[in-house]
mmCIF file with all atom_site columns, C-alpha atoms in Angstrom:
data_model
loop_
_atom_site.group_PDB
_atom_site.id
_atom_site.type_symbol
_atom_site.label_atom_id
_atom_site.label_alt_id
_atom_site.label_comp_id
_atom_site.label_asym_id
_atom_site.label_entity_id
_atom_site.label_seq_id
_atom_site.pdbx_PDB_ins_code
_atom_site.Cartn_x
_atom_site.Cartn_y
_atom_site.Cartn_z
_atom_site.occupancy
_atom_site.B_iso_or_equiv
_atom_site.pdbx_formal_charge
_atom_site.auth_seq_id
_atom_site.auth_comp_id
_atom_site.auth_asym_id
_atom_site.auth_atom_id
_atom_site.pdbx_PDB_model_num
ATOM 1   C CA . ASP G 1 1   ? -2.307  20.746  -4.023  1.00 62.00 ? 1   ASP G CA 1
ATOM 2   C CA . ALA G 1 2   ? -4.715  17.840  -4.674  1.00 74.00 ? 2   ALA G CA 1
ATOM 3   C CA . GLY G 1 3   ? -3.518  14.491  -3.786  1.00 92.00 ? 3   GLY G CA 1
ATOM 4   C CA . VAL G 1 4   ? -4.259  11.163  -5.442  1.00 95.00 ? 4   VAL G CA 1
ATOM 5   C CA . THR G 1 5   ? -7.988  11.100  -6.369  1.00 96.00 ? 5   THR G CA 1
ATOM 6   C CA . GLN G 1 6   ? -10.006 8.021   -7.261  1.00 97.00 ? 6   GLN G CA 1
ATOM 7   C CA . SER G 1 7   ? -13.544 7.532   -8.683  1.00 97.00 ? 7   SER G CA 1
ATOM 8   C CA . PRO G 1 8   ? -16.059 6.339   -7.905  1.00 97.00 ? 8   PRO G CA 1
ATOM 9   C CA . THR G 1 9   ? -15.713 5.878   -4.175  1.00 96.00 ? 9   THR G CA 1
ATOM 10  C CA . HIS G 1 10  ? -18.063 2.934   -4.107  1.00 96.00 ? 10  HIS G CA 1
ATOM 11  C CA . LEU G 1 11  ? -19.431 0.562   -6.755  1.00 96.00 ? 11  LEU G CA 1
ATOM 12  C CA . ILE G 1 12  ? -21.788 -2.410  -6.844  1.00 98.00 ? 12  ILE G CA 1
ATOM 13  C CA . LYS G 1 13  ? -21.544 -4.790  -9.817  1.00 98.00 ? 13  LYS G CA 1
ATOM 14  C CA . THR G 1 14  ? -23.008 -8.160  -10.715 1.00 98.00 ? 14  THR G CA 1
ATOM 15  C CA . ARG G 1 15  ? -20.834 -11.264 -11.409 1.00 98.00 ? 15  ARG G CA 1
ATOM 16  C CA . GLY G 1 16  ? -19.733 -11.400 -14.953 1.00 98.00 ? 16  GLY G CA 1
ATOM 17  C CA . GLN G 1 17  ? -19.972 -7.698  -15.538 1.00 98.00 ? 17  GLN G CA 1
ATOM 18  C CA . GLN G 1 18  ? -17.076 -5.310  -16.410 1.00 98.00 ? 18  GLN G CA 1
ATOM 19  C CA . VAL G 1 19  ? -15.908 -2.317  -14.274 1.00 98.00 ? 19  VAL G CA 1
ATOM 20  C CA . THR G 1 20  ? -13.583 0.591   -14.844 1.00 98.00 ? 20  THR G CA 1
ATOM 21  C CA . LEU G 1 21  ? -11.916 2.457   -12.030 1.00 98.00 ? 21  LEU G CA 1
ATOM 22  C CA . ARG G 1 22  ? -10.200 5.831   -12.477 1.00 98.00 ? 22  ARG G CA 1
ATOM 23  C CA . CYS G 1 23  ? -7.298  7.498   -10.751 1.00 98.00 ? 23  CYS G CA 1
ATOM 24  C CA . SER G 1 24  ? -5.724  10.944  -10.992 1.00 98.00 ? 24  SER G CA 1
ATOM 25  C CA . PRO G 1 25  ? -2.250  11.100  -9.624  1.00 96.00 ? 25  PRO G CA 1
ATOM 26  C CA . LYS G 1 26  ? -0.836  13.744  -7.288  1.00 94.00 ? 26  LYS G CA 1
ATOM 27  C CA . SER G 1 27  ? 0.323   16.877  -9.252  1.00 93.00 ? 27  SER G CA 1
ATOM 28  C CA . GLY G 1 28  ? 3.746   16.301  -10.641 1.00 90.00 ? 28  GLY G CA 1
ATOM 29  C CA . HIS G 1 29  ? 3.765   12.593  -10.450 1.00 92.00 ? 29  HIS G CA 1
ATOM 30  C CA . ASP G 1 30  ? 4.211   10.404  -13.493 1.00 92.00 ? 30  ASP G CA 1
ATOM 31  C CA . THR G 1 31  ? 3.927   6.833   -12.245 1.00 92.00 ? 31  THR G CA 1
ATOM 32  C CA . VAL G 1 32  ? 0.655   5.079   -11.219 1.00 95.00 ? 32  VAL G CA 1
ATOM 33  C CA . SER G 1 33  ? 0.358   1.755   -9.368  1.00 95.00 ? 33  SER G CA 1
ATOM 34  C CA . TRP G 1 34  ? -2.754  -0.167  -8.559  1.00 97.00 ? 34  TRP G CA 1
ATOM 35  C CA . TYR G 1 35  ? -3.338  -2.395  -5.504  1.00 97.00 ? 35  TYR G CA 1
ATOM 36  C CA . GLN G 1 36  ? -6.158  -4.654  -4.368  1.00 97.00 ? 36  GLN G CA 1
ATOM 37  C CA . GLN G 1 37  ? -7.019  -4.786  -0.720  1.00 95.00 ? 37  GLN G CA 1
ATOM 38  C CA . ALA G 1 38  ? -9.317  -7.502  0.251   1.00 94.00 ? 38  ALA G CA 1
ATOM 39  C CA . LEU G 1 39  ? -11.165 -7.228  3.619   1.00 91.00 ? 39  LEU G CA 1
ATOM 40  C CA . GLY G 1 40  ? -8.776  -7.788  6.513   1.00 88.00 ? 40  GLY G CA 1
ATOM 41  C CA . GLN G 1 41  ? -5.722  -8.105  4.245   1.00 91.00 ? 41  GLN G CA 1
ATOM 42  C CA . GLY G 1 42  ? -2.808  -6.039  3.139   1.00 93.00 ? 42  GLY G CA 1
ATOM 43  C CA . PRO G 1 43  ? -2.814  -4.418  -0.289  1.00 95.00 ? 43  PRO G CA 1
ATOM 44  C CA . GLN G 1 44  ? -1.559  -6.666  -3.162  1.00 96.00 ? 44  GLN G CA 1
ATOM 45  C CA . PHE G 1 45  ? 0.164   -5.169  -6.063  1.00 95.00 ? 45  PHE G CA 1
ATOM 46  C CA . ILE G 1 46  ? -1.731  -5.446  -9.395  1.00 97.00 ? 46  ILE G CA 1
ATOM 47  C CA . PHE G 1 47  ? 0.403   -3.482  -11.885 1.00 95.00 ? 47  PHE G CA 1
ATOM 48  C CA . GLN G 1 48  ? 2.261   -0.232  -12.394 1.00 93.00 ? 48  GLN G CA 1
ATOM 49  C CA . TYR G 1 49  ? 2.191   2.302   -15.319 1.00 94.00 ? 49  TYR G CA 1
ATOM 50  C CA . TYR G 1 50  ? 4.931   4.640   -16.422 1.00 91.00 ? 50  TYR G CA 1
ATOM 51  C CA . GLU G 1 51  ? 5.097   6.472   -19.714 1.00 91.00 ? 51  GLU G CA 1
ATOM 52  C CA . GLU G 1 52  ? 1.839   4.938   -20.702 1.00 94.00 ? 52  GLU G CA 1
ATOM 53  C CA . GLU G 1 53  ? 3.159   1.461   -20.546 1.00 93.00 ? 53  GLU G CA 1
ATOM 54  C CA . GLU G 1 54  ? 2.662   -1.329  -17.989 1.00 93.00 ? 54  GLU G CA 1
ATOM 55  C CA . ARG G 1 55  ? 6.058   -1.741  -16.385 1.00 89.00 ? 55  ARG G CA 1
ATOM 56  C CA . GLN G 1 56  ? 5.458   -4.384  -13.697 1.00 87.00 ? 56  GLN G CA 1
ATOM 57  C CA . ARG G 1 57  ? 2.695   -6.779  -13.022 1.00 92.00 ? 57  ARG G CA 1
ATOM 58  C CA . GLY G 1 58  ? 1.645   -8.786  -9.923  1.00 92.00 ? 58  GLY G CA 1
ATOM 59  C CA . ASN G 1 59  ? -0.009  -12.271 -9.806  1.00 93.00 ? 59  ASN G CA 1
ATOM 60  C CA . PHE G 1 60  ? -3.345  -11.154 -11.309 1.00 97.00 ? 60  PHE G CA 1
ATOM 61  C CA . PRO G 1 61  ? -5.096  -12.718 -14.203 1.00 97.00 ? 61  PRO G CA 1
ATOM 62  C CA . ASP G 1 62  ? -5.530  -11.021 -17.612 1.00 96.00 ? 62  ASP G CA 1
ATOM 63  C CA . ARG G 1 63  ? -9.089  -10.021 -16.641 1.00 98.00 ? 63  ARG G CA 1
ATOM 64  C CA . PHE G 1 64  ? -7.307  -7.183  -14.893 1.00 98.00 ? 64  PHE G CA 1
ATOM 65  C CA . SER G 1 65  ? -6.046  -4.578  -17.340 1.00 97.00 ? 65  SER G CA 1
ATOM 66  C CA . GLY G 1 66  ? -5.070  -0.953  -17.241 1.00 97.00 ? 66  GLY G CA 1
ATOM 67  C CA . HIS G 1 67  ? -4.222  2.218   -19.120 1.00 97.00 ? 67  HIS G CA 1
ATOM 68  C CA . GLN G 1 68  ? -2.312  5.414   -18.518 1.00 97.00 ? 68  GLN G CA 1
ATOM 69  C CA . PHE G 1 69  ? -3.058  8.472   -20.343 1.00 97.00 ? 69  PHE G CA 1
ATOM 70  C CA . PRO G 1 70  ? -0.814  11.310  -21.540 1.00 97.00 ? 70  PRO G CA 1
ATOM 71  C CA . ASN G 1 71  ? -1.809  13.385  -18.529 1.00 95.00 ? 71  ASN G CA 1
ATOM 72  C CA . TYR G 1 72  ? -0.609  10.573  -16.322 1.00 96.00 ? 72  TYR G CA 1
ATOM 73  C CA . SER G 1 73  ? -4.060  9.558   -15.063 1.00 97.00 ? 73  SER G CA 1
ATOM 74  C CA . SER G 1 74  ? -4.904  5.905   -15.115 1.00 98.00 ? 74  SER G CA 1
ATOM 75  C CA . GLU G 1 75  ? -7.763  3.379   -15.369 1.00 98.00 ? 75  GLU G CA 1
ATOM 76  C CA . LEU G 1 76  ? -8.127  -0.070  -14.052 1.00 98.00 ? 76  LEU G CA 1
ATOM 77  C CA . ASN G 1 77  ? -10.426 -2.412  -15.874 1.00 98.00 ? 77  ASN G CA 1
ATOM 78  C CA . VAL G 1 78  ? -11.687 -5.659  -14.568 1.00 98.00 ? 78  VAL G CA 1
ATOM 79  C CA . ASN G 1 79  ? -13.666 -8.064  -16.892 1.00 97.00 ? 79  ASN G CA 1
ATOM 80  C CA . ALA G 1 80  ? -15.862 -11.034 -16.119 1.00 98.00 ? 80  ALA G CA 1
ATOM 81  C CA . LEU G 1 81  ? -16.214 -9.966  -12.499 1.00 98.00 ? 81  LEU G CA 1
ATOM 82  C CA . LEU G 1 82  ? -16.076 -12.705 -9.804  1.00 98.00 ? 82  LEU G CA 1
ATOM 83  C CA . LEU G 1 83  ? -17.366 -12.544 -6.263  1.00 97.00 ? 83  LEU G CA 1
ATOM 84  C CA . GLY G 1 84  ? -13.637 -12.702 -5.130  1.00 97.00 ? 84  GLY G CA 1
ATOM 85  C CA . ASP G 1 85  ? -12.938 -9.466  -6.875  1.00 98.00 ? 85  ASP G CA 1
ATOM 86  C CA . SER G 1 86  ? -14.870 -7.611  -4.159  1.00 98.00 ? 86  SER G CA 1
ATOM 87  C CA . ALA G 1 87  ? -12.204 -5.393  -2.403  1.00 97.00 ? 87  ALA G CA 1
ATOM 88  C CA . LEU G 1 88  ? -10.813 -1.884  -1.949  1.00 95.00 ? 88  LEU G CA 1
ATOM 89  C CA . TYR G 1 89  ? -8.848  -0.872  -4.974  1.00 97.00 ? 89  TYR G CA 1
ATOM 90  C CA . LEU G 1 90  ? -6.100  1.531   -4.179  1.00 96.00 ? 90  LEU G CA 1
ATOM 91  C CA . CYS G 1 91  ? -4.285  3.817   -6.585  1.00 96.00 ? 91  CYS G CA 1
ATOM 92  C CA . ALA G 1 92  ? -0.890  5.073   -5.710  1.00 95.00 ? 92  ALA G CA 1
ATOM 93  C CA . SER G 1 93  ? 1.185   7.633   -7.599  1.00 94.00 ? 93  SER G CA 1
ATOM 94  C CA . SER G 1 94  ? 4.863   8.646   -7.470  1.00 90.00 ? 94  SER G CA 1
ATOM 95  C CA . LEU G 1 95  ? 7.616   10.239  -9.426  1.00 86.00 ? 95  LEU G CA 1
ATOM 96  C CA . ALA G 1 96  ? 9.823   7.811   -11.276 1.00 80.00 ? 96  ALA G CA 1
ATOM 97  C CA . GLY G 1 97  ? 12.887  7.044   -9.318  1.00 71.00 ? 97  GLY G CA 1
ATOM 98  C CA . ILE G 1 98  ? 13.675  4.515   -6.588  1.00 62.00 ? 98  ILE G CA 1
ATOM 99  C CA . ASN G 1 99  ? 13.466  6.947   -3.687  1.00 68.00 ? 99  ASN G CA 1
ATOM 100 C CA . SER G 1 100 ? 10.214  8.490   -4.539  1.00 75.00 ? 100 SER G CA 1
ATOM 101 C CA . PRO G 1 101 ? 7.532   7.599   -2.004  1.00 80.00 ? 101 PRO G CA 1
ATOM 102 C CA . LEU G 1 102 ? 4.102   6.286   -3.024  1.00 87.00 ? 102 LEU G CA 1
ATOM 103 C CA . HIS G 1 103 ? 1.139   8.531   -2.260  1.00 90.00 ? 103 HIS G CA 1
ATOM 104 C CA . PHE G 1 104 ? -2.101  6.582   -1.989  1.00 93.00 ? 104 PHE G CA 1
ATOM 105 C CA . GLY G 1 105 ? -5.668  7.645   -2.807  1.00 94.00 ? 105 GLY G CA 1
ATOM 106 C CA . ASN G 1 106 ? -8.594  6.731   -0.572  1.00 93.00 ? 106 ASN G CA 1
ATOM 107 C CA . GLY G 1 107 ? -9.570  3.837   -2.813  1.00 94.00 ? 107 GLY G CA 1
ATOM 108 C CA . THR G 1 108 ? -12.683 2.512   -4.593  1.00 96.00 ? 108 THR G CA 1
ATOM 109 C CA . ARG G 1 109 ? -14.755 -0.031  -2.693  1.00 96.00 ? 109 ARG G CA 1
ATOM 110 C CA . LEU G 1 110 ? -15.954 -2.632  -5.313  1.00 98.00 ? 110 LEU G CA 1
ATOM 111 C CA . THR G 1 111 ? -18.746 -5.049  -4.330  1.00 98.00 ? 111 THR G CA 1
ATOM 112 C CA . VAL G 1 112 ? -19.629 -7.872  -6.638  1.00 98.00 ? 112 VAL G CA 1
ATOM 113 C CA . THR G 1 113 ? -22.861 -9.600  -6.052  1.00 97.00 ? 113 THR G CA 1
ATOM 114 C CA . GLY X 2 1   ? 9.301   -14.484 -3.424  1.00 82.00 ? 1   GLY X CA 1
ATOM 115 C CA . ASP X 2 2   ? 9.274   -11.492 -1.096  1.00 87.00 ? 2   ASP X CA 1
ATOM 116 C CA . SER X 2 3   ? 6.999   -11.678 1.971   1.00 93.00 ? 3   SER X CA 1
ATOM 117 C CA . VAL X 2 4   ? 6.209   -9.726  5.113   1.00 96.00 ? 4   VAL X CA 1
ATOM 118 C CA . THR X 2 5   ? 4.942   -11.184 8.346   1.00 96.00 ? 5   THR X CA 1
ATOM 119 C CA . GLN X 2 6   ? 3.532   -8.973  11.016  1.00 95.00 ? 6   GLN X CA 1
ATOM 120 C CA . MET X 2 7   ? 2.062   -9.406  14.405  1.00 87.00 ? 7   MET X CA 1
ATOM 121 C CA . GLU X 2 8   ? -1.561  -10.501 14.330  1.00 83.00 ? 8   GLU X CA 1
ATOM 122 C CA . GLY X 2 9   ? -3.989  -8.148  15.818  1.00 85.00 ? 9   GLY X CA 1
ATOM 123 C CA . PRO X 2 10  ? -6.021  -6.665  17.111  1.00 95.00 ? 10  PRO X CA 1
ATOM 124 C CA . VAL X 2 11  ? -3.954  -4.756  19.666  1.00 96.00 ? 11  VAL X CA 1
ATOM 125 C CA . THR X 2 12  ? -5.819  -2.808  22.387  1.00 97.00 ? 12  THR X CA 1
ATOM 126 C CA . LEU X 2 13  ? -3.927  -0.433  24.530  1.00 97.00 ? 13  LEU X CA 1
ATOM 127 C CA . SER X 2 14  ? -4.722  2.255   27.051  1.00 97.00 ? 14  SER X CA 1
ATOM 128 C CA . GLU X 2 15  ? -3.560  5.844   26.397  1.00 97.00 ? 15  GLU X CA 1
ATOM 129 C CA . GLU X 2 16  ? 0.129   6.460   27.176  1.00 97.00 ? 16  GLU X CA 1
ATOM 130 C CA . ALA X 2 17  ? 0.979   2.739   26.928  1.00 97.00 ? 17  ALA X CA 1
ATOM 131 C CA . PHE X 2 18  ? 4.048   1.455   25.067  1.00 98.00 ? 18  PHE X CA 1
ATOM 132 C CA . LEU X 2 19  ? 3.454   0.084   21.633  1.00 97.00 ? 19  LEU X CA 1
ATOM 133 C CA . THR X 2 20  ? 5.404   -2.638  19.759  1.00 97.00 ? 20  THR X CA 1
ATOM 134 C CA . ILE X 2 21  ? 4.173   -4.131  16.462  1.00 97.00 ? 21  ILE X CA 1
ATOM 135 C CA . ASN X 2 22  ? 6.471   -6.873  15.219  1.00 97.00 ? 22  ASN X CA 1
ATOM 136 C CA . CYS X 2 23  ? 7.375   -7.184  11.543  1.00 98.00 ? 23  CYS X CA 1
ATOM 137 C CA . THR X 2 24  ? 9.739   -9.696  9.902   1.00 97.00 ? 24  THR X CA 1
ATOM 138 C CA . TYR X 2 25  ? 10.463  -10.021 6.182   1.00 96.00 ? 25  TYR X CA 1
ATOM 139 C CA . THR X 2 26  ? 11.860  -12.301 3.591   1.00 94.00 ? 26  THR X CA 1
ATOM 140 C CA . ALA X 2 27  ? 13.401  -10.822 0.509   1.00 89.00 ? 27  ALA X CA 1
ATOM 141 C CA . THR X 2 28  ? 16.111  -11.313 -2.033  1.00 81.00 ? 28  THR X CA 1
ATOM 142 C CA . GLY X 2 29  ? 18.661  -8.524  -2.112  1.00 77.00 ? 29  GLY X CA 1
ATOM 143 C CA . TYR X 2 30  ? 18.298  -5.519  0.105   1.00 81.00 ? 30  TYR X CA 1
ATOM 144 C CA . PRO X 2 31  ? 14.877  -4.022  0.227   1.00 87.00 ? 31  PRO X CA 1
ATOM 145 C CA . SER X 2 32  ? 13.760  -0.745  1.651   1.00 88.00 ? 32  SER X CA 1
ATOM 146 C CA . LEU X 2 33  ? 11.349  -1.235  4.565   1.00 92.00 ? 33  LEU X CA 1
ATOM 147 C CA . PHE X 2 34  ? 8.230   0.867   5.400   1.00 93.00 ? 34  PHE X CA 1
ATOM 148 C CA . TRP X 2 35  ? 5.430   1.307   7.839   1.00 96.00 ? 35  TRP X CA 1
ATOM 149 C CA . TYR X 2 36  ? 2.169   2.586   6.513   1.00 96.00 ? 36  TYR X CA 1
ATOM 150 C CA . VAL X 2 37  ? -0.880  3.620   8.468   1.00 96.00 ? 37  VAL X CA 1
ATOM 151 C CA . GLN X 2 38  ? -4.550  3.506   7.399   1.00 93.00 ? 38  GLN X CA 1
ATOM 152 C CA . TYR X 2 39  ? -7.105  5.508   9.299   1.00 91.00 ? 39  TYR X CA 1
ATOM 153 C CA . PRO X 2 40  ? -10.791 4.583   8.950   1.00 86.00 ? 40  PRO X CA 1
ATOM 154 C CA . GLY X 2 41  ? -12.197 5.434   5.572   1.00 81.00 ? 41  GLY X CA 1
ATOM 155 C CA . GLU X 2 42  ? -8.790  6.676   4.306   1.00 84.00 ? 42  GLU X CA 1
ATOM 156 C CA . GLY X 2 43  ? -6.060  5.503   2.031   1.00 86.00 ? 43  GLY X CA 1
ATOM 157 C CA . LEU X 2 44  ? -2.603  4.430   3.185   1.00 92.00 ? 44  LEU X CA 1
ATOM 158 C CA . GLN X 2 45  ? -0.189  7.041   4.466   1.00 93.00 ? 45  GLN X CA 1
ATOM 159 C CA . LEU X 2 46  ? 3.558   6.526   4.774   1.00 93.00 ? 46  LEU X CA 1
ATOM 160 C CA . LEU X 2 47  ? 4.509   6.688   8.408   1.00 96.00 ? 47  LEU X CA 1
ATOM 161 C CA . LEU X 2 48  ? 8.235   5.973   8.195   1.00 95.00 ? 48  LEU X CA 1
ATOM 162 C CA . LYS X 2 49  ? 10.903  4.167   6.128   1.00 92.00 ? 49  LYS X CA 1
ATOM 163 C CA . ALA X 2 50  ? 14.387  2.882   6.285   1.00 92.00 ? 50  ALA X CA 1
ATOM 164 C CA . THR X 2 51  ? 16.423  2.118   3.228   1.00 87.00 ? 51  THR X CA 1
ATOM 165 C CA . LYS X 2 52  ? 19.425  0.233   4.586   1.00 87.00 ? 52  LYS X CA 1
ATOM 166 C CA . ALA X 2 53  ? 20.590  -1.908  7.500   1.00 90.00 ? 53  ALA X CA 1
ATOM 167 C CA . ASP X 2 54  ? 20.705  -0.238  10.860  1.00 94.00 ? 54  ASP X CA 1
ATOM 168 C CA . ASP X 2 55  ? 18.803  2.815   9.586   1.00 94.00 ? 55  ASP X CA 1
ATOM 169 C CA . LYS X 2 56  ? 16.177  4.177   12.002  1.00 97.00 ? 56  LYS X CA 1
ATOM 170 C CA . GLY X 2 57  ? 12.972  5.547   10.567  1.00 95.00 ? 57  GLY X CA 1
ATOM 171 C CA . SER X 2 58  ? 10.934  7.947   12.865  1.00 97.00 ? 58  SER X CA 1
ATOM 172 C CA . ASN X 2 59  ? 7.931   10.063  12.611  1.00 97.00 ? 59  ASN X CA 1
ATOM 173 C CA . LYS X 2 60  ? 5.201   11.393  14.904  1.00 95.00 ? 60  LYS X CA 1
ATOM 174 C CA . GLY X 2 61  ? 6.915   9.624   17.915  1.00 97.00 ? 61  GLY X CA 1
ATOM 175 C CA . PHE X 2 62  ? 6.991   6.188   15.969  1.00 98.00 ? 62  PHE X CA 1
ATOM 176 C CA . GLU X 2 63  ? 10.233  4.607   15.269  1.00 98.00 ? 63  GLU X CA 1
ATOM 177 C CA . ALA X 2 64  ? 11.562  1.385   13.658  1.00 98.00 ? 64  ALA X CA 1
ATOM 178 C CA . THR X 2 65  ? 15.054  0.115   12.956  1.00 98.00 ? 65  THR X CA 1
ATOM 179 C CA . TYR X 2 66  ? 16.099  -1.933  9.986   1.00 96.00 ? 66  TYR X CA 1
ATOM 180 C CA . ARG X 2 67  ? 17.637  -5.093  11.356  1.00 96.00 ? 67  ARG X CA 1
ATOM 181 C CA . LYS X 2 68  ? 19.227  -7.082  8.634   1.00 92.00 ? 68  LYS X CA 1
ATOM 182 C CA . GLU X 2 69  ? 20.606  -9.793  10.995  1.00 94.00 ? 69  GLU X CA 1
ATOM 183 C CA . THR X 2 70  ? 17.145  -10.668 12.291  1.00 95.00 ? 70  THR X CA 1
ATOM 184 C CA . THR X 2 71  ? 15.266  -9.500  9.151   1.00 95.00 ? 71  THR X CA 1
ATOM 185 C CA . SER X 2 72  ? 13.022  -7.378  11.215  1.00 97.00 ? 72  SER X CA 1
ATOM 186 C CA . PHE X 2 73  ? 11.515  -3.886  11.255  1.00 97.00 ? 73  PHE X CA 1
ATOM 187 C CA . HIS X 2 74  ? 9.488   -3.678  14.528  1.00 98.00 ? 74  HIS X CA 1
ATOM 188 C CA . LEU X 2 75  ? 7.319   -0.565  15.051  1.00 98.00 ? 75  LEU X CA 1
ATOM 189 C CA . GLU X 2 76  ? 7.510   1.152   18.437  1.00 98.00 ? 76  GLU X CA 1
ATOM 190 C CA . LYS X 2 77  ? 6.059   4.140   20.205  1.00 98.00 ? 77  LYS X CA 1
ATOM 191 C CA . GLY X 2 78  ? 6.673   5.091   23.700  1.00 97.00 ? 78  GLY X CA 1
ATOM 192 C CA . SER X 2 79  ? 3.235   6.626   24.564  1.00 96.00 ? 79  SER X CA 1
ATOM 193 C CA . VAL X 2 80  ? 0.299   6.068   22.336  1.00 97.00 ? 80  VAL X CA 1
ATOM 194 C CA . GLN X 2 81  ? -2.721  8.398   22.024  1.00 97.00 ? 81  GLN X CA 1
ATOM 195 C CA . VAL X 2 82  ? -6.246  7.783   21.157  1.00 96.00 ? 82  VAL X CA 1
ATOM 196 C CA . SER X 2 83  ? -5.593  9.383   17.721  1.00 95.00 ? 83  SER X CA 1
ATOM 197 C CA . ASP X 2 84  ? -3.107  6.624   16.944  1.00 97.00 ? 84  ASP X CA 1
ATOM 198 C CA . SER X 2 85  ? -5.967  4.205   16.514  1.00 96.00 ? 85  SER X CA 1
ATOM 199 C CA . ALA X 2 86  ? -5.660  2.712   12.974  1.00 96.00 ? 86  ALA X CA 1
ATOM 200 C CA . VAL X 2 87  ? -4.383  -0.181  10.976  1.00 96.00 ? 87  VAL X CA 1
ATOM 201 C CA . TYR X 2 88  ? -0.585  -0.404  10.606  1.00 97.00 ? 88  TYR X CA 1
ATOM 202 C CA . PHE X 2 89  ? 1.052   -2.177  7.657   1.00 97.00 ? 89  PHE X CA 1
ATOM 203 C CA . CYS X 2 90  ? 4.614   -3.194  7.321   1.00 97.00 ? 90  CYS X CA 1
ATOM 204 C CA . ALA X 2 91  ? 5.940   -3.331  3.835   1.00 94.00 ? 91  ALA X CA 1
ATOM 205 C CA . LEU X 2 92  ? 8.994   -3.859  1.769   1.00 91.00 ? 92  LEU X CA 1
ATOM 206 C CA . SER X 2 93  ? 10.071  -2.669  -1.693  1.00 86.00 ? 93  SER X CA 1
ATOM 207 C CA . ASP X 2 94  ? 11.153  -4.357  -4.739  1.00 69.00 ? 94  ASP X CA 1
ATOM 208 C CA . LEU X 2 95  ? 13.025  -2.226  -7.210  1.00 61.00 ? 95  LEU X CA 1
ATOM 209 C CA . GLY X 2 96  ? 11.082  -1.606  -10.390 1.00 47.00 ? 96  GLY X CA 1
ATOM 210 C CA . SER X 2 97  ? 12.329  -1.870  -13.898 1.00 41.00 ? 97  SER X CA 1
ATOM 211 C CA . GLY X 2 98  ? 13.066  0.858   -16.450 1.00 39.00 ? 98  GLY X CA 1
ATOM 212 C CA . GLY X 2 99  ? 12.134  4.260   -15.281 1.00 38.00 ? 99  GLY X CA 1
ATOM 213 C CA . SER X 2 100 ? 9.603   3.174   -12.676 1.00 45.00 ? 100 SER X CA 1
ATOM 214 C CA . ASN X 2 101 ? 10.202  2.876   -9.016  1.00 58.00 ? 101 ASN X CA 1
ATOM 215 C CA . TYR X 2 102 ? 9.427   0.110   -6.640  1.00 69.00 ? 102 TYR X CA 1
ATOM 216 C CA . LYS X 2 103 ? 6.357   -1.964  -5.880  1.00 82.00 ? 103 LYS X CA 1
ATOM 217 C CA . LEU X 2 104 ? 5.481   -2.784  -2.349  1.00 89.00 ? 104 LEU X CA 1
ATOM 218 C CA . THR X 2 105 ? 4.786   -6.114  -0.661  1.00 92.00 ? 105 THR X CA 1
ATOM 219 C CA . PHE X 2 106 ? 2.632   -5.496  2.369   1.00 95.00 ? 106 PHE X CA 1
ATOM 220 C CA . GLY X 2 107 ? 1.901   -7.514  5.577   1.00 96.00 ? 107 GLY X CA 1
ATOM 221 C CA . LYS X 2 108 ? -1.658  -8.285  6.481   1.00 95.00 ? 108 LYS X CA 1
ATOM 222 C CA . GLY X 2 109 ? -1.950  -5.272  8.850   1.00 96.00 ? 109 GLY X CA 1
ATOM 223 C CA . THR X 2 110 ? -2.427  -4.903  12.546  1.00 96.00 ? 110 THR X CA 1
ATOM 224 C CA . LEU X 2 111 ? -5.433  -3.068  14.009  1.00 96.00 ? 111 LEU X CA 1
ATOM 225 C CA . LEU X 2 112 ? -4.506  -0.811  16.881  1.00 97.00 ? 112 LEU X CA 1
ATOM 226 C CA . THR X 2 113 ? -7.199  0.542   19.264  1.00 97.00 ? 113 THR X CA 1
ATOM 227 C CA . VAL X 2 114 ? -6.167  3.029   21.946  1.00 97.00 ? 114 VAL X CA 1
ATOM 228 C CA . ASN X 2 115 ? -8.664  3.610   24.627  1.00 96.00 ? 115 ASN X CA 1
ATOM 229 C CA . PRO X 2 116 ? -8.731  6.852   26.820  1.00 95.00 ? 116 PRO X CA 1
#
């Protein structure tokens, strides 16, 4: 049973470019959340998708957008990259319901130069 | 807003030593509390959780008790092993809306190194 898979594992982009990160949830899960983890910090919530809609959003600018597909997989898009966007981006999946634990992927390491 | 404050690291212990990592929180309502562990090069793994006051979460010899009166959820282990070396994150939940579940607010993490 595959867990949460994210691609790519590493990515290097130039300031001003756009990037797309991908996530496949754990089998049976229907909710996907994205977190940004800066070096030496805890993960920060970006947004959450359920039934192909953004359900919750953290304090991130509109440059951060996402999508969820009918098969529950998800993409995170970041436009106009800034140096400060360099971080580990974590995807977490779960089954809708308040007692369902989050399962995290290993993340995508984004470096903006 | 919600916040989590955990003990600054790094923490370095010898094998079989006693571990405590302090965690306090600020939240509206009654959040659920979690400890996650992150091994090098890996994603976060749920270590344990507690969903209401006085609950004790436990797993792999680790335990933490939800203390509402002190707004704390300290992580303890009686005898650490080299394999416990990792970054530990305290987190709280915030109930989501609609059919989705909660989002997590994390502390900054505590790096634990256990030497043989």
